[in-house]
mmCIF file with all atom_site columns, C-alpha atoms in Angstrom:
data_model
loop_
_atom_site.group_PDB
_atom_site.id
_atom_site.type_symbol
_atom_site.label_atom_id
_atom_site.label_alt_id
_atom_site.label_comp_id
_atom_site.label_asym_id
_atom_site.label_entity_id
_atom_site.label_seq_id
_atom_site.pdbx_PDB_ins_code
_atom_site.Cartn_x
_atom_site.Cartn_y
_atom_site.Cartn_z
_atom_site.occupancy
_atom_site.B_iso_or_equiv
_atom_site.pdbx_formal_charge
_atom_site.auth_seq_id
_atom_site.auth_comp_id
_atom_site.auth_asym_id
_atom_site.auth_atom_id
_atom_site.pdbx_PDB_model_num
ATOM 1   C CA . UNK A 1 1   ? 135.570 101.183 17.892  1.00 0.00 ? 1   UNK A CA 1
ATOM 2   C CA . UNK A 1 2   ? 138.177 99.245  17.052  1.00 0.00 ? 2   UNK A CA 1
ATOM 3   C CA . UNK A 1 3   ? 136.389 95.743  18.199  1.00 0.00 ? 3   UNK A CA 1
ATOM 4   C CA . UNK A 1 4   ? 133.832 96.590  15.789  1.00 0.00 ? 4   UNK A CA 1
ATOM 5   C CA . UNK A 1 5   ? 135.899 97.483  12.511  1.00 0.00 ? 5   UNK A CA 1
ATOM 6   C CA . UNK A 1 6   ? 135.096 96.370  8.874   1.00 0.00 ? 6   UNK A CA 1
ATOM 7   C CA . UNK A 1 7   ? 134.792 92.731  8.578   1.00 0.00 ? 7   UNK A CA 1
ATOM 8   C CA . UNK A 1 8   ? 132.883 90.101  6.505   1.00 0.00 ? 8   UNK A CA 1
ATOM 9   C CA . UNK A 1 9   ? 132.130 90.585  2.478   1.00 0.00 ? 9   UNK A CA 1
ATOM 10  C CA . UNK A 1 10  ? 130.623 93.808  3.054   1.00 0.00 ? 10  UNK A CA 1
ATOM 11  C CA . UNK A 1 11  ? 132.971 95.129  5.832   1.00 0.00 ? 11  UNK A CA 1
ATOM 12  C CA . UNK A 1 12  ? 130.370 95.955  8.341   1.00 0.00 ? 12  UNK A CA 1
ATOM 13  C CA . UNK A 1 13  ? 131.366 98.365  10.856  1.00 0.00 ? 13  UNK A CA 1
ATOM 14  C CA . UNK A 1 14  ? 130.009 99.965  14.377  1.00 0.00 ? 14  UNK A CA 1
ATOM 15  C CA . UNK A 1 15  ? 128.630 98.227  17.216  1.00 0.00 ? 15  UNK A CA 1
ATOM 16  C CA . UNK A 1 16  ? 124.837 99.241  16.260  1.00 0.00 ? 16  UNK A CA 1
ATOM 17  C CA . UNK A 1 17  ? 125.335 97.555  12.810  1.00 0.00 ? 17  UNK A CA 1
ATOM 18  C CA . UNK A 1 18  ? 126.783 94.362  14.409  1.00 0.00 ? 18  UNK A CA 1
ATOM 19  C CA . UNK A 1 19  ? 123.847 94.543  16.676  1.00 0.00 ? 19  UNK A CA 1
ATOM 20  C CA . UNK A 1 20  ? 121.271 95.271  14.275  1.00 0.00 ? 20  UNK A CA 1
ATOM 21  C CA . UNK A 1 21  ? 122.483 92.416  11.504  1.00 0.00 ? 21  UNK A CA 1
ATOM 22  C CA . UNK A 1 22  ? 122.853 90.135  14.158  1.00 0.00 ? 22  UNK A CA 1
ATOM 23  C CA . UNK A 1 23  ? 119.212 90.589  15.518  1.00 0.00 ? 23  UNK A CA 1
ATOM 24  C CA . UNK A 1 24  ? 117.786 90.395  11.863  1.00 0.00 ? 24  UNK A CA 1
ATOM 25  C CA . UNK A 1 25  ? 119.814 87.229  11.059  1.00 0.00 ? 25  UNK A CA 1
ATOM 26  C CA . UNK A 1 26  ? 118.044 85.693  14.263  1.00 0.00 ? 26  UNK A CA 1
ATOM 27  C CA . UNK A 1 27  ? 121.657 85.490  16.001  1.00 0.00 ? 27  UNK A CA 1
ATOM 28  C CA . UNK A 1 28  ? 120.507 87.507  19.024  1.00 0.00 ? 28  UNK A CA 1
ATOM 29  C CA . UNK A 1 29  ? 123.822 89.385  20.418  1.00 0.00 ? 29  UNK A CA 1
ATOM 30  C CA . UNK A 1 30  ? 126.297 86.448  19.125  1.00 0.00 ? 30  UNK A CA 1
ATOM 31  C CA . UNK A 1 31  ? 127.451 89.040  16.408  1.00 0.00 ? 31  UNK A CA 1
ATOM 32  C CA . UNK A 1 32  ? 127.912 92.097  18.556  1.00 0.00 ? 32  UNK A CA 1
ATOM 33  C CA . UNK A 1 33  ? 129.523 89.389  21.776  1.00 0.00 ? 33  UNK A CA 1
ATOM 34  C CA . UNK A 1 34  ? 131.794 87.774  18.851  1.00 0.00 ? 34  UNK A CA 1
ATOM 35  C CA . UNK A 1 35  ? 132.253 90.213  16.053  1.00 0.00 ? 35  UNK A CA 1
ATOM 36  C CA . UNK A 1 36  ? 134.679 87.838  14.305  1.00 0.00 ? 36  UNK A CA 1
ATOM 37  C CA . UNK A 1 37  ? 131.816 85.706  13.545  1.00 0.00 ? 37  UNK A CA 1
ATOM 38  C CA . UNK A 1 38  ? 131.127 88.073  10.727  1.00 0.00 ? 38  UNK A CA 1
ATOM 39  C CA . UNK A 1 39  ? 134.179 86.649  9.305   1.00 0.00 ? 39  UNK A CA 1
ATOM 40  C CA . UNK A 1 40  ? 132.335 83.335  9.062   1.00 0.00 ? 40  UNK A CA 1
ATOM 41  C CA . UNK A 1 41  ? 131.692 82.569  5.209   1.00 0.00 ? 41  UNK A CA 1
ATOM 42  C CA . UNK A 1 42  ? 128.203 81.501  6.096   1.00 0.00 ? 42  UNK A CA 1
ATOM 43  C CA . UNK A 1 43  ? 127.325 84.743  8.475   1.00 0.00 ? 43  UNK A CA 1
ATOM 44  C CA . UNK A 1 44  ? 129.231 87.040  5.918   1.00 0.00 ? 44  UNK A CA 1
ATOM 45  C CA . UNK A 1 45  ? 127.041 85.938  2.882   1.00 0.00 ? 45  UNK A CA 1
ATOM 46  C CA . UNK A 1 46  ? 123.964 85.790  5.124   1.00 0.00 ? 46  UNK A CA 1
ATOM 47  C CA . UNK A 1 47  ? 124.768 89.500  6.256   1.00 0.00 ? 47  UNK A CA 1
ATOM 48  C CA . UNK A 1 48  ? 125.750 90.490  2.670   1.00 0.00 ? 48  UNK A CA 1
ATOM 49  C CA . UNK A 1 49  ? 122.556 88.637  1.246   1.00 0.00 ? 49  UNK A CA 1
ATOM 50  C CA . UNK A 1 50  ? 120.041 90.457  3.922   1.00 0.00 ? 50  UNK A CA 1
ATOM 51  C CA . UNK A 1 51  ? 121.508 93.882  4.042   1.00 0.00 ? 51  UNK A CA 1
ATOM 52  C CA . UNK A 1 52  ? 121.318 93.931  -0.034  1.00 0.00 ? 52  UNK A CA 1
ATOM 53  C CA . UNK A 1 53  ? 117.792 92.816  -0.417  1.00 0.00 ? 53  UNK A CA 1
ATOM 54  C CA . UNK A 1 54  ? 116.597 94.470  2.622   1.00 0.00 ? 54  UNK A CA 1
ATOM 55  C CA . UNK A 1 55  ? 118.482 97.962  2.335   1.00 0.00 ? 55  UNK A CA 1
ATOM 56  C CA . UNK A 1 56  ? 120.254 97.348  5.537   1.00 0.00 ? 56  UNK A CA 1
ATOM 57  C CA . UNK A 1 57  ? 123.207 99.257  4.603   1.00 0.00 ? 57  UNK A CA 1
ATOM 58  C CA . UNK A 1 58  ? 122.298 102.295 2.851   1.00 0.00 ? 58  UNK A CA 1
ATOM 59  C CA . UNK A 1 59  ? 118.562 102.336 2.717   1.00 0.00 ? 59  UNK A CA 1
ATOM 60  C CA . UNK A 1 60  ? 118.845 101.150 -1.050  1.00 0.00 ? 60  UNK A CA 1
ATOM 61  C CA . UNK A 1 61  ? 117.818 97.773  -1.985  1.00 0.00 ? 61  UNK A CA 1
ATOM 62  C CA . UNK A 1 62  ? 119.000 95.589  -4.929  1.00 0.00 ? 62  UNK A CA 1
ATOM 63  C CA . UNK A 1 63  ? 115.320 95.505  -5.876  1.00 0.00 ? 63  UNK A CA 1
ATOM 64  C CA . UNK A 1 64  ? 115.599 99.290  -6.512  1.00 0.00 ? 64  UNK A CA 1
ATOM 65  C CA . UNK A 1 65  ? 117.932 98.459  -9.308  1.00 0.00 ? 65  UNK A CA 1
ATOM 66  C CA . UNK A 1 66  ? 117.586 94.940  -10.609 1.00 0.00 ? 66  UNK A CA 1
ATOM 67  C CA . UNK A 1 67  ? 113.837 94.326  -11.113 1.00 0.00 ? 67  UNK A CA 1
ATOM 68  C CA . UNK A 1 68  ? 111.347 93.688  -14.095 1.00 0.00 ? 68  UNK A CA 1
ATOM 69  C CA . UNK A 1 69  ? 111.786 97.325  -15.167 1.00 0.00 ? 69  UNK A CA 1
ATOM 70  C CA . UNK A 1 70  ? 115.890 96.984  -15.798 1.00 0.00 ? 70  UNK A CA 1
ATOM 71  C CA . UNK A 1 71  ? 118.793 95.823  -14.439 1.00 0.00 ? 71  UNK A CA 1
ATOM 72  C CA . UNK A 1 72  ? 121.407 99.014  -13.559 1.00 0.00 ? 72  UNK A CA 1
ATOM 73  C CA . UNK A 1 73  ? 124.419 97.508  -11.951 1.00 0.00 ? 73  UNK A CA 1
ATOM 74  C CA . UNK A 1 74  ? 126.089 100.549 -11.970 1.00 0.00 ? 74  UNK A CA 1
ATOM 75  C CA . UNK A 1 75  ? 124.025 102.003 -9.633  1.00 0.00 ? 75  UNK A CA 1
ATOM 76  C CA . UNK A 1 76  ? 123.094 99.060  -7.740  1.00 0.00 ? 76  UNK A CA 1
ATOM 77  C CA . UNK A 1 77  ? 126.680 99.623  -6.343  1.00 0.00 ? 77  UNK A CA 1
ATOM 78  C CA . UNK A 1 78  ? 125.261 102.398 -4.272  1.00 0.00 ? 78  UNK A CA 1
ATOM 79  C CA . UNK A 1 79  ? 123.335 99.913  -2.259  1.00 0.00 ? 79  UNK A CA 1
ATOM 80  C CA . UNK A 1 80  ? 126.523 99.213  -0.331  1.00 0.00 ? 80  UNK A CA 1
ATOM 81  C CA . UNK A 1 81  ? 129.264 101.467 -1.020  1.00 0.00 ? 81  UNK A CA 1
ATOM 82  C CA . UNK A 1 82  ? 128.389 104.708 -2.939  1.00 0.00 ? 82  UNK A CA 1
ATOM 83  C CA . UNK A 1 83  ? 129.848 104.714 -6.350  1.00 0.00 ? 83  UNK A CA 1
ATOM 84  C CA . UNK A 1 84  ? 132.994 103.358 -5.243  1.00 0.00 ? 84  UNK A CA 1
ATOM 85  C CA . UNK A 1 85  ? 134.495 101.107 -8.474  1.00 0.00 ? 85  UNK A CA 1
ATOM 86  C CA . UNK A 1 86  ? 131.128 100.815 -9.916  1.00 0.00 ? 86  UNK A CA 1
ATOM 87  C CA . UNK A 1 87  ? 132.100 100.286 -13.272 1.00 0.00 ? 87  UNK A CA 1
ATOM 88  C CA . UNK A 1 88  ? 134.418 97.855  -12.824 1.00 0.00 ? 88  UNK A CA 1
ATOM 89  C CA . UNK A 1 89  ? 131.856 95.470  -10.636 1.00 0.00 ? 89  UNK A CA 1
ATOM 90  C CA . UNK A 1 90  ? 129.156 96.305  -13.645 1.00 0.00 ? 90  UNK A CA 1
ATOM 91  C CA . UNK A 1 91  ? 131.855 94.812  -15.831 1.00 0.00 ? 91  UNK A CA 1
ATOM 92  C CA . UNK A 1 92  ? 132.287 92.023  -13.543 1.00 0.00 ? 92  UNK A CA 1
ATOM 93  C CA . UNK A 1 93  ? 128.761 91.344  -13.361 1.00 0.00 ? 93  UNK A CA 1
ATOM 94  C CA . UNK A 1 94  ? 128.313 91.749  -17.417 1.00 0.00 ? 94  UNK A CA 1
ATOM 95  C CA . UNK A 1 95  ? 131.166 89.381  -17.844 1.00 0.00 ? 95  UNK A CA 1
ATOM 96  C CA . UNK A 1 96  ? 128.978 86.720  -15.604 1.00 0.00 ? 96  UNK A CA 1
ATOM 97  C CA . UNK A 1 97  ? 125.786 87.504  -17.189 1.00 0.00 ? 97  UNK A CA 1
ATOM 98  C CA . UNK A 1 98  ? 127.617 86.362  -20.267 1.00 0.00 ? 98  UNK A CA 1
ATOM 99  C CA . UNK A 1 99  ? 128.966 83.124  -19.102 1.00 0.00 ? 99  UNK A CA 1
ATOM 100 C CA . UNK A 1 100 ? 125.702 81.997  -17.667 1.00 0.00 ? 100 UNK A CA 1
ATOM 101 C CA . UNK A 1 101 ? 123.961 82.745  -20.838 1.00 0.00 ? 101 UNK A CA 1
ATOM 102 C CA . UNK A 1 102 ? 126.515 81.095  -22.869 1.00 0.00 ? 102 UNK A CA 1
ATOM 103 C CA . UNK A 1 103 ? 126.232 78.092  -20.306 1.00 0.00 ? 103 UNK A CA 1
ATOM 104 C CA . UNK A 1 104 ? 122.614 77.662  -21.665 1.00 0.00 ? 104 UNK A CA 1
ATOM 105 C CA . UNK A 1 105 ? 123.551 77.159  -24.794 1.00 0.00 ? 105 UNK A CA 1
ATOM 106 C CA . UNK A 1 106 ? 124.238 73.513  -26.024 1.00 0.00 ? 106 UNK A CA 1
ATOM 107 C CA . UNK A 1 107 ? 127.453 72.862  -28.226 1.00 0.00 ? 107 UNK A CA 1
ATOM 108 C CA . UNK A 1 108 ? 127.192 71.294  -31.868 1.00 0.00 ? 108 UNK A CA 1
ATOM 109 C CA . UNK A 1 109 ? 127.262 67.482  -31.510 1.00 0.00 ? 109 UNK A CA 1
ATOM 110 C CA . UNK A 1 110 ? 127.719 67.350  -27.870 1.00 0.00 ? 110 UNK A CA 1
ATOM 111 C CA . UNK A 1 111 ? 124.675 65.830  -25.623 1.00 0.00 ? 111 UNK A CA 1
ATOM 112 C CA . UNK A 1 112 ? 121.337 65.563  -26.036 1.00 0.00 ? 112 UNK A CA 1
ATOM 113 C CA . UNK A 1 113 ? 119.473 68.647  -25.514 1.00 0.00 ? 113 UNK A CA 1
ATOM 114 C CA . UNK A 1 114 ? 117.337 68.346  -22.336 1.00 0.00 ? 114 UNK A CA 1
ATOM 115 C CA . UNK A 1 115 ? 113.638 68.329  -23.564 1.00 0.00 ? 115 UNK A CA 1
ATOM 116 C CA . UNK A 1 116 ? 111.490 71.403  -22.844 1.00 0.00 ? 116 UNK A CA 1
ATOM 117 C CA . UNK A 1 117 ? 114.450 73.439  -25.057 1.00 0.00 ? 117 UNK A CA 1
ATOM 118 C CA . UNK A 1 118 ? 113.515 74.690  -28.291 1.00 0.00 ? 118 UNK A CA 1
ATOM 119 C CA . UNK A 1 119 ? 115.367 74.569  -31.413 1.00 0.00 ? 119 UNK A CA 1
ATOM 120 C CA . UNK A 1 120 ? 116.126 77.989  -31.207 1.00 0.00 ? 120 UNK A CA 1
ATOM 121 C CA . UNK A 1 121 ? 117.979 77.590  -27.417 1.00 0.00 ? 121 UNK A CA 1
ATOM 122 C CA . UNK A 1 122 ? 120.419 75.390  -29.659 1.00 0.00 ? 122 UNK A CA 1
ATOM 123 C CA . UNK A 1 123 ? 122.745 78.551  -30.376 1.00 0.00 ? 123 UNK A CA 1
ATOM 124 C CA . UNK A 1 124 ? 126.550 77.036  -31.027 1.00 0.00 ? 124 UNK A CA 1
ATOM 125 C CA . UNK A 1 125 ? 129.213 78.350  -28.409 1.00 0.00 ? 125 UNK A CA 1
ATOM 126 C CA . UNK A 1 126 ? 132.073 79.895  -29.769 1.00 0.00 ? 126 UNK A CA 1
ATOM 127 C CA . UNK A 1 127 ? 135.596 78.163  -29.067 1.00 0.00 ? 127 UNK A CA 1
ATOM 128 C CA . UNK A 1 128 ? 136.967 79.763  -25.917 1.00 0.00 ? 128 UNK A CA 1
ATOM 129 C CA . UNK A 1 129 ? 139.921 82.062  -26.853 1.00 0.00 ? 129 UNK A CA 1
ATOM 130 C CA . UNK A 1 130 ? 143.666 80.610  -26.577 1.00 0.00 ? 130 UNK A CA 1
ATOM 131 C CA . UNK A 1 131 ? 145.483 80.970  -23.273 1.00 0.00 ? 131 UNK A CA 1
ATOM 132 C CA . UNK A 1 132 ? 146.539 84.122  -22.741 1.00 0.00 ? 132 UNK A CA 1
ATOM 133 C CA . UNK A 1 133 ? 144.174 86.084  -24.976 1.00 0.00 ? 133 UNK A CA 1
#
């Protein structure tokens, strides 16, 4: 009912899900007794992380889509909410992946490279685009 409406990063709903996830996170009945707890940042993150890794939302797990055999961001959306907004989320993931890869590159004439980085890792990073582009 209304008491167990969608809350948190993945909008868990229903008393049974609040109970199941509360127990899985070793919160006992706290999540059922106080559903607003799902809005707490740390609890919301733990719910999302546990649910995605263990298939608690749709029986599909993150490891089914992102593993040693490949990375399928588009279909990984099925973990929480079918394919709703799957392309948009895929685009976000690919952009974040690129930002992280770029952050590993050392800018020319900048700080010395950490030991262990090969010369091949020293790829210049292009200047960011002007604001508004």
